[in-house]
Short mmCIF file of C-alpha atoms in Angstrom, two decimals:
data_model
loop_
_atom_site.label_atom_id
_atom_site.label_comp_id
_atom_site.label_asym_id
_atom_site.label_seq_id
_atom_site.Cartn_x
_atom_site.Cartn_y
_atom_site.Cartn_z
CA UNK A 1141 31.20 71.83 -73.65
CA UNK A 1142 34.74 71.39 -73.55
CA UNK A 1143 34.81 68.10 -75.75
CA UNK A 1144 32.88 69.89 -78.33
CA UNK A 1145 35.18 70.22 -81.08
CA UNK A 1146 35.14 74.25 -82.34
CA UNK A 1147 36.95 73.57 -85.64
CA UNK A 1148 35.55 75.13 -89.04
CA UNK A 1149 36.26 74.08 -92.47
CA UNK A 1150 35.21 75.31 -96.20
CA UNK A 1151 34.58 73.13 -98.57
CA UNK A 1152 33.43 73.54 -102.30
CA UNK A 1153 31.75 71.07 -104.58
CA UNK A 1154 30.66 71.76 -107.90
CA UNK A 1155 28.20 68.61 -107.35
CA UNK A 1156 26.70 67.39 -104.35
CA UNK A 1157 25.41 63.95 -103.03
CA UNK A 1158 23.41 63.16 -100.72
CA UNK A 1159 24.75 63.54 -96.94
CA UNK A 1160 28.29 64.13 -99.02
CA UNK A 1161 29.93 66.58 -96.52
CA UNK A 1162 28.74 64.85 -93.45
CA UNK A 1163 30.37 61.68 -94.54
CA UNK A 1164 33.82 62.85 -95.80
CA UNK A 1165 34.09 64.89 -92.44
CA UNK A 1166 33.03 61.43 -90.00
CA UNK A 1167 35.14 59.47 -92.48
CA UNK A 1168 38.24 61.60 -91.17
CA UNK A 1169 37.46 61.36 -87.55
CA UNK A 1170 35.61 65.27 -87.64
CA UNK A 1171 32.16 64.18 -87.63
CA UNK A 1172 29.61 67.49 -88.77
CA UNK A 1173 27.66 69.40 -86.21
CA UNK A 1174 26.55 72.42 -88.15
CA UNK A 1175 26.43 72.60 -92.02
CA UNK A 1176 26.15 75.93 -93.59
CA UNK A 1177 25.52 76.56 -96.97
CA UNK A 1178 27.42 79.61 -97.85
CA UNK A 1179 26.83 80.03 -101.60
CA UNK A 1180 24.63 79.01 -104.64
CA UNK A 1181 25.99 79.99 -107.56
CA UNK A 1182 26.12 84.10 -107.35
CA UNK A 1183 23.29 84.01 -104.53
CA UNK A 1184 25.56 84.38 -100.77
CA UNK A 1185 24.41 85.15 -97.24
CA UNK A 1186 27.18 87.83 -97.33
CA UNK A 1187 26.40 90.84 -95.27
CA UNK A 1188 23.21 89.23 -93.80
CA UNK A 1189 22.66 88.63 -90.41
CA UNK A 1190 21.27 85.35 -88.95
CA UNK A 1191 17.68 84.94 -88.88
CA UNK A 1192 17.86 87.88 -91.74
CA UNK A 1193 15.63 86.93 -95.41
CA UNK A 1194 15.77 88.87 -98.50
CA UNK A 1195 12.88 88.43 -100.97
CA UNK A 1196 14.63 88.27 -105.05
CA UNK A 1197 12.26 89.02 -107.95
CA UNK A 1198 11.87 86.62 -110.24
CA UNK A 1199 14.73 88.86 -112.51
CA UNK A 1200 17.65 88.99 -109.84
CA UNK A 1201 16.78 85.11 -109.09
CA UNK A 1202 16.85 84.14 -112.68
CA UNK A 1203 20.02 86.57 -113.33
CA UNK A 1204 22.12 85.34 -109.87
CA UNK A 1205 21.47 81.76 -110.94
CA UNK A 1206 22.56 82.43 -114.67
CA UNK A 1207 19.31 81.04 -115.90
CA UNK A 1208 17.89 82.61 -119.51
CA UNK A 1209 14.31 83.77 -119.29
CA UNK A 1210 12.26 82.70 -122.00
#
């Protein structure tokens, strides 16, 4: 365990590719253990605990992802 890097980084796209992240970190010599994805638009995992879900009506979804209902 004490080779196991302990480093964390944040990083923000506005568009992602496929296995993006976990080739820009190897690239650099950091390669990814654990990827977590933080945000979606207005929808975060702020102020939830880990294992925690939280069930959005089809409103809030539509309204946190800026999406017009028709």
């Amino acid at each position: 365990r004490k080779n196991i890097p302990e480093s964390w980084i944040a990083i923000i796209l506005t568009e992602g590719k496929n296995r993006q992240v976990r080739k820009m970190t190897a690239k650099v010599g950091f390669p990814t253990l654990r990827l977590i994805r933080y945000r979606v638009e207005k929808i975060t995992i702020e102020k939830m605990k880990p294992g925690e879900m939280k069930m959005l009506s089809q409103t809030e979804l539509y309204n946190l992802l800026q999406i017009k209902k028709r």
